[in-house]
CSV table of C-alpha atoms in Angstrom, one decimal:
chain,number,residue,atom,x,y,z
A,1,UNK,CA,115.3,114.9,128.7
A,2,UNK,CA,113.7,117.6,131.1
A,3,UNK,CA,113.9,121.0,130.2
A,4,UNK,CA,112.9,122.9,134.0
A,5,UNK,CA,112.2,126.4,133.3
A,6,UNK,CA,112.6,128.4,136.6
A,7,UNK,CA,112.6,132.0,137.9
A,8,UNK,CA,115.2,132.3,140.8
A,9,UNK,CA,116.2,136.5,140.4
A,10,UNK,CA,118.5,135.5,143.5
A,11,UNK,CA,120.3,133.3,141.6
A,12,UNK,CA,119.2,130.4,144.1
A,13,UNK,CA,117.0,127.2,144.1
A,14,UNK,CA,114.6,126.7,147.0
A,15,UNK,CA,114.0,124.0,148.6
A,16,UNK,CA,110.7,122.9,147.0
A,17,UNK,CA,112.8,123.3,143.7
A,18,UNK,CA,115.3,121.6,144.3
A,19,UNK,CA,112.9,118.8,145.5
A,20,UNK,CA,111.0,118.4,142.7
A,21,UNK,CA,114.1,118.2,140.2
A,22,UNK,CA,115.3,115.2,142.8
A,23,UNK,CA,112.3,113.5,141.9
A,24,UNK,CA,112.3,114.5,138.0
A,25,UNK,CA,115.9,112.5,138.2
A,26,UNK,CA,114.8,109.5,139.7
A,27,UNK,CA,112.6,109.2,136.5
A,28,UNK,CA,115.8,108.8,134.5
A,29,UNK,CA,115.8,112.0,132.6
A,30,UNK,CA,118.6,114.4,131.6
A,31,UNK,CA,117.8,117.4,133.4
A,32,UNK,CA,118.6,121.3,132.2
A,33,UNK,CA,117.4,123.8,134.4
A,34,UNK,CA,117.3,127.5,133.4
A,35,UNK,CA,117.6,130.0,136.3
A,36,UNK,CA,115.6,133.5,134.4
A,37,UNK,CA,116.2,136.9,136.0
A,38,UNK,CA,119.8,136.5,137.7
A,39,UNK,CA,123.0,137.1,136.6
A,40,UNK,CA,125.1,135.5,138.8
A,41,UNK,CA,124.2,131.2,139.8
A,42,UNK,CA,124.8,131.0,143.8
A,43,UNK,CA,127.4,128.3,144.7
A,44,UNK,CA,124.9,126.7,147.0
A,45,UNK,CA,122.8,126.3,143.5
A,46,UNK,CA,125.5,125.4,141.8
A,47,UNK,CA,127.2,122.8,144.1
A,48,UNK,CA,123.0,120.7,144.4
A,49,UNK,CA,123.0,120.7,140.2
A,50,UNK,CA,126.8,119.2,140.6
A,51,UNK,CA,125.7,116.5,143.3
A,52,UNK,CA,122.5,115.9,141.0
A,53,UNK,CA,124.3,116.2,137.9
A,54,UNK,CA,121.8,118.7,136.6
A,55,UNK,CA,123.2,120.9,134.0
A,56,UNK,CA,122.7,124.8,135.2
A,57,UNK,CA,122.1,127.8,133.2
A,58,UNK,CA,121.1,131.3,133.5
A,59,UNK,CA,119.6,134.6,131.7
A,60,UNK,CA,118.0,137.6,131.8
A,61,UNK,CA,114.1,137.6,133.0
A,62,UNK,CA,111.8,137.5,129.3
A,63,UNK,CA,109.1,135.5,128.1
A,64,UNK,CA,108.0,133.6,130.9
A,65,UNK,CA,108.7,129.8,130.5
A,66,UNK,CA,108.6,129.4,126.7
A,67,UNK,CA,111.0,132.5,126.3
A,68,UNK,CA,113.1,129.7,128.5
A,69,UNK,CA,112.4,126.9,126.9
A,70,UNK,CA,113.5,128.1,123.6
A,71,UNK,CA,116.8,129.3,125.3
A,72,UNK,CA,117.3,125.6,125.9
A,73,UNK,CA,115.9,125.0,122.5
A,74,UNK,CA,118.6,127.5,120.8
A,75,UNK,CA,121.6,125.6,122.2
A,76,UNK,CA,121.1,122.1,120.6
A,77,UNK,CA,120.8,120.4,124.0
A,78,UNK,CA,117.5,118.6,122.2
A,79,UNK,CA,119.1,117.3,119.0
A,80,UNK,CA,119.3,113.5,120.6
A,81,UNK,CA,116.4,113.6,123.0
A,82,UNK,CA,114.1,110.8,122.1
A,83,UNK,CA,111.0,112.7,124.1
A,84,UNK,CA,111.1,116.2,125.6
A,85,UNK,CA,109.5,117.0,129.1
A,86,UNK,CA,108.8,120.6,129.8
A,87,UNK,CA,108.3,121.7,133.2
A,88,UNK,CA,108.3,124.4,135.3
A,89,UNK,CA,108.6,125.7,139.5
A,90,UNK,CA,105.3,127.2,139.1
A,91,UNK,CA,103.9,124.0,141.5
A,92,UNK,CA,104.5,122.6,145.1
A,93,UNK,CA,105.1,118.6,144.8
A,94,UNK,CA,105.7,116.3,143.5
A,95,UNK,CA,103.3,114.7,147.0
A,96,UNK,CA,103.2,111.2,145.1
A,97,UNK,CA,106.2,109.4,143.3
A,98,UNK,CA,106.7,110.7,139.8
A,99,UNK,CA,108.3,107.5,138.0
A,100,UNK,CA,105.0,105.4,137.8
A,101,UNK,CA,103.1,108.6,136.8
A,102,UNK,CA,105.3,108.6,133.4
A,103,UNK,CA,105.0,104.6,133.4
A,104,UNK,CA,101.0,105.2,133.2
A,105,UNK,CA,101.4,108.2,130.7
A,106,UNK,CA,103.8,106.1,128.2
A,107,UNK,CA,105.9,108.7,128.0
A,108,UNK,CA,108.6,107.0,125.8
A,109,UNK,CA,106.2,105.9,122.8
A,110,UNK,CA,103.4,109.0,123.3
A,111,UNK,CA,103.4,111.4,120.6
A,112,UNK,CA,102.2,114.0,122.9
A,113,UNK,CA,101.1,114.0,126.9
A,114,UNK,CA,100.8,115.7,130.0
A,115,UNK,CA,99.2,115.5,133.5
A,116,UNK,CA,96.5,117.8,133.0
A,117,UNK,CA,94.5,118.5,130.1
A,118,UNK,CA,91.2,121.4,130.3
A,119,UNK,CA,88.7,122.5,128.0
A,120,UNK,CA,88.9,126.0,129.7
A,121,UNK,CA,89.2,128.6,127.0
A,122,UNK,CA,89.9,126.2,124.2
A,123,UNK,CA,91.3,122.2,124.9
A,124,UNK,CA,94.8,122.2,126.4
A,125,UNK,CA,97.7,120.7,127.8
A,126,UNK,CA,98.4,122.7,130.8
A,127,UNK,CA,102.3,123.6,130.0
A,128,UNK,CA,103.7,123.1,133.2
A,129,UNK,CA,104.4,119.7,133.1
A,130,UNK,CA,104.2,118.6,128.8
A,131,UNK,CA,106.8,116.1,127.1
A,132,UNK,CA,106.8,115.5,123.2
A,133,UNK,CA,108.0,112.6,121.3
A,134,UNK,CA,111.1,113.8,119.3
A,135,UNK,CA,108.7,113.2,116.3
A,136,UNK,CA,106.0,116.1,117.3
A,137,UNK,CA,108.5,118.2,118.7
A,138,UNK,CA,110.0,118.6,115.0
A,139,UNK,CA,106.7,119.3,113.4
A,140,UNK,CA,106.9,122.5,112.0
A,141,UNK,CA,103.7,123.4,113.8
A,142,UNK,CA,105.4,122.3,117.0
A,143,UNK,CA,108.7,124.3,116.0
A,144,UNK,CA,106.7,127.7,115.0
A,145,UNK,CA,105.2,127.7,118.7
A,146,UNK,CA,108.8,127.4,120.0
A,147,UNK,CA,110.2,129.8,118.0
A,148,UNK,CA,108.3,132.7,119.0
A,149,UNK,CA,109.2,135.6,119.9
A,150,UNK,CA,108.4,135.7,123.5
A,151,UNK,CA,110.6,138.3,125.1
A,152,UNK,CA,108.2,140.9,123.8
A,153,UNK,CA,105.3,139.5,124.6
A,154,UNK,CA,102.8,140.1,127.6
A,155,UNK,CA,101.8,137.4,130.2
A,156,UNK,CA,98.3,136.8,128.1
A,157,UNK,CA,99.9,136.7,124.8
A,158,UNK,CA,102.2,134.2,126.0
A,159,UNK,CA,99.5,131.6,127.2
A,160,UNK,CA,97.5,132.4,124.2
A,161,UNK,CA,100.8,132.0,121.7
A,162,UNK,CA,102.7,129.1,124.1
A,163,UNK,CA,100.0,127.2,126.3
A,164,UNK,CA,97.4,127.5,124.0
A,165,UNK,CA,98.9,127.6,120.7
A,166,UNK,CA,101.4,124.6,121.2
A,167,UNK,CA,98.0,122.7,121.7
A,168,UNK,CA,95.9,124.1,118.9
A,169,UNK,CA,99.8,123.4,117.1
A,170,UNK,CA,99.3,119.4,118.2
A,171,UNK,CA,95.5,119.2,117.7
A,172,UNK,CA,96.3,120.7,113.7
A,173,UNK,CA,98.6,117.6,113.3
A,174,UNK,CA,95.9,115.6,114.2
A,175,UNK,CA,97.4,114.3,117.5
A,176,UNK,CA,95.6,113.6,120.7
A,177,UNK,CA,96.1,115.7,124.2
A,178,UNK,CA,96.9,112.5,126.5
A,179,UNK,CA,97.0,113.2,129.7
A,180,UNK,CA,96.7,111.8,133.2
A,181,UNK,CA,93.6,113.7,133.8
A,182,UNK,CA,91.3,115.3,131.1
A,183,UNK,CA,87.6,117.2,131.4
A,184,UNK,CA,87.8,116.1,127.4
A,185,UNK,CA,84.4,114.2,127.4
A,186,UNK,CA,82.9,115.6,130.1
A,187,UNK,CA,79.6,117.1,129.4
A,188,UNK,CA,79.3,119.7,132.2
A,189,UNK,CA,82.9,121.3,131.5
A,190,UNK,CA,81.8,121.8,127.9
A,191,UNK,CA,79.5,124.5,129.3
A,192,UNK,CA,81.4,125.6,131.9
A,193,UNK,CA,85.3,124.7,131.7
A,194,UNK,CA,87.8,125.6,134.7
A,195,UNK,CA,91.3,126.3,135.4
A,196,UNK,CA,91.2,121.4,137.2
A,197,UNK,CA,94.4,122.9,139.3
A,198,UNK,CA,91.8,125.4,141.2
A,199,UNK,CA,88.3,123.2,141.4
A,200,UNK,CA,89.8,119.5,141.3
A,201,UNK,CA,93.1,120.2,143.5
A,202,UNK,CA,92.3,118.0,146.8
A,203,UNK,CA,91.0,115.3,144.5
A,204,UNK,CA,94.2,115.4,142.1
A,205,UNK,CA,96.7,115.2,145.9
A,206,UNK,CA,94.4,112.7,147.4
A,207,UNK,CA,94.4,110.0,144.7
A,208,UNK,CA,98.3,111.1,143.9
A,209,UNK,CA,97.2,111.7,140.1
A,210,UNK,CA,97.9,114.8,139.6
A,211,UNK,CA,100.3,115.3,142.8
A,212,UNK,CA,101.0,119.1,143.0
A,213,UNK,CA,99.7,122.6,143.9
A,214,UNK,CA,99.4,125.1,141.9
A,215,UNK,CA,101.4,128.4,144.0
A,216,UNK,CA,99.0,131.0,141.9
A,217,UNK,CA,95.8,128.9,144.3
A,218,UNK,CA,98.1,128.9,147.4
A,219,UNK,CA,99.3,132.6,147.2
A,220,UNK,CA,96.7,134.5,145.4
A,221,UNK,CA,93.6,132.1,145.9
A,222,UNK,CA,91.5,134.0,142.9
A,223,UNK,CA,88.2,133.0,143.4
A,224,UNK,CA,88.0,133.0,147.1
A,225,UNK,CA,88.0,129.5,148.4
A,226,UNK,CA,87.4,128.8,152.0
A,227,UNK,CA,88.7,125.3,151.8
A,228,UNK,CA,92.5,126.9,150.6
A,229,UNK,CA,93.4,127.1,154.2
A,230,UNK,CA,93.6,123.6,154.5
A,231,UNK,CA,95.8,122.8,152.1
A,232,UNK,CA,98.5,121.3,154.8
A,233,UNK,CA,96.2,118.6,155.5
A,234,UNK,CA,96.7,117.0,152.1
A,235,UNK,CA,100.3,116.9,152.1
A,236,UNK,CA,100.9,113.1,152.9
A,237,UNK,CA,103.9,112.6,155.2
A,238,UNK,CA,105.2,109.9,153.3
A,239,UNK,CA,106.0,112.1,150.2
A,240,UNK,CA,108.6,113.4,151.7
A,241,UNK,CA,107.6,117.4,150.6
A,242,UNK,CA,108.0,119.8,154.0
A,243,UNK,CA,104.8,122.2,154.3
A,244,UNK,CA,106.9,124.6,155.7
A,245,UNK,CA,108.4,125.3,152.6
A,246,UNK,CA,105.2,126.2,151.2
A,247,UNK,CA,104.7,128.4,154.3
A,248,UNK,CA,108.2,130.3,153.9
A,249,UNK,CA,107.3,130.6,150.0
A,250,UNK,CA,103.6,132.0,151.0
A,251,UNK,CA,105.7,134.7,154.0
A,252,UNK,CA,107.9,135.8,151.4
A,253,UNK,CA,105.3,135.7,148.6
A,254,UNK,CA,102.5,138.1,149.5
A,255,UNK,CA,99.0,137.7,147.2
A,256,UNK,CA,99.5,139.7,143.9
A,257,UNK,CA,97.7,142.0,142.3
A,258,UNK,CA,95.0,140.2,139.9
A,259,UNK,CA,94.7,142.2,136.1
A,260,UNK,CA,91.2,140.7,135.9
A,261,UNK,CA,89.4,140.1,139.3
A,262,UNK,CA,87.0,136.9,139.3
A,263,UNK,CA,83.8,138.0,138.8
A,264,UNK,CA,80.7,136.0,142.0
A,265,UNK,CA,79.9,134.0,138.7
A,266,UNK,CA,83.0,132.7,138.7
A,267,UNK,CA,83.3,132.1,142.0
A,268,UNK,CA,80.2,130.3,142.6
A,269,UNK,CA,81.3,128.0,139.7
A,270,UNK,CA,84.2,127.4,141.3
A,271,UNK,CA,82.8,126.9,145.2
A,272,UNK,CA,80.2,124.6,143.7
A,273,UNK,CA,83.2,123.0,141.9
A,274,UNK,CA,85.0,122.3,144.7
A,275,UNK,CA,82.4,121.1,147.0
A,276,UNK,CA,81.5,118.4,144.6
A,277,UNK,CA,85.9,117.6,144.4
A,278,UNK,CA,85.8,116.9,148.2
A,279,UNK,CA,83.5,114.0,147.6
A,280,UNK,CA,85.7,112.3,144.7
């Protein structure tokens, strides 16, 4: 089962949506999405989840992804899942088929995995794309993290309680962060972690490993890369993803305000980072 967290205060899916739930069916899973911040589900939206047979919902805008996650959670949609993927439209892809990505993760015997794991600010899963086993997702660690009580949280507190807690929550039960790609044993990121989806994001698209872009490097581009502007390049023509939806998402989606600007520290690290990513 897929549980797709997505904001749509229109009430509508775009395109790059609607692509990447397309390709989260062809992996076989039950797919839920959650439309936060409308009230009303177009019936353009509503007639592409029928086609798909997605199941649609909608509710007020709260608590980022795990306030709509537990939504989900709250109406016993899970109870017979056998693993748990949560996802999210906060990336442009998939630009490389999904299915054998799963296949190479083991999704269906895997206590706990995901496509990226980081050592940035403490180890982590990066929560846009994490399944459980129905195992882990009943720990009581597990369930504590879920249960929160996002709505009335800030952005920060939610990473630190959600993204960062549901890790520290599997790590405490004395299960591994498998993922796809990790910076877990890698001797230079234990001194100076990054966010992989900003200094490793050709890499990841070229080898079709971790095949998506972030929006927040697209739209906001935090620490000032020069190479962002070629992100078109990457996007193979076989995937079957359109650039120009990225480019209508970027005219419609202007850069937003940052709370915490990058600091030239930061953004050497991160130039130096992805100089050394165009080689891999």
């Amino acid at each position: 089962m897929c549980l797709f967290a997505a904001y749509a205060p229109n009430g509508n899916l775009p395109p790059y949506t609607c692509f990447y739930l397309k390709n989260l069916k062809l992996c076989g899973l039950n797919v839920h999405v959650v439309l936060s911040g409308c009230s009303v589900i177009t019936e353009k939206t509503r007639q592409f989840c029928y086609r798909h047979t997605f199941t649609v919902w909608h509710r007020p805008n709260g608590g980022l992804d795990f306030g709509a996650w537990r939504f989900l959670i709250d109406k016993g949609i899970t109870r017979a899942a056998p693993y748990i993927l949560f996802a999210n439209d906060s990336v442009f892809g998939p630009l490389a088929p999904l299915p054998p990505l799963l296949r190479t993760l083991q999704a269906d015997t895997q206590p706990a995995w995901g496509l990226v794991a980081s050592r940035a600010v403490t180890p982590h899963l990066q929560s846009w794309f994490v399944g459980l086993s129905r195992t882990t997702f009943e720990q009581d660690a597990v369930q504590r993290v879920f249960s929160l009580p996002y709505e009335s949280m800030t952005r920060e507190e939610i990473i630190w309680h959600g993204e960062l807690g549901l890790s520290v929550a599997l790590r405490s039960a004395g299960l591994s962060l498998h993922a796809l790609w990790t910076d877990e044993n890698n001797a230079f990121a234990r001194l100076f972690p990054t966010n992989p989806m900003h200094s490793h994001w050709r890499s990841f698209v070229r080898s079709g490993r971790v095949p998506f872009l972030k929006q927040e490097l697209l739209r906001d581009n935090p620490f000032a890369l020069p190479e962002i502007k070629n992100w078109r390049s990457l996007i193979p023509a076989k995937s079957g993803f359109d650039p120009d939806w990225i480019e209508s998402y970027l005219a419609q989606h202007p850069p937003r305000s940052l709370q915490k600007s990058s600091t030239w520290k930061g953004r050497a690290l991160y130039k130096m980072m992805n100089m050394l990513d165009n080689f891999r």
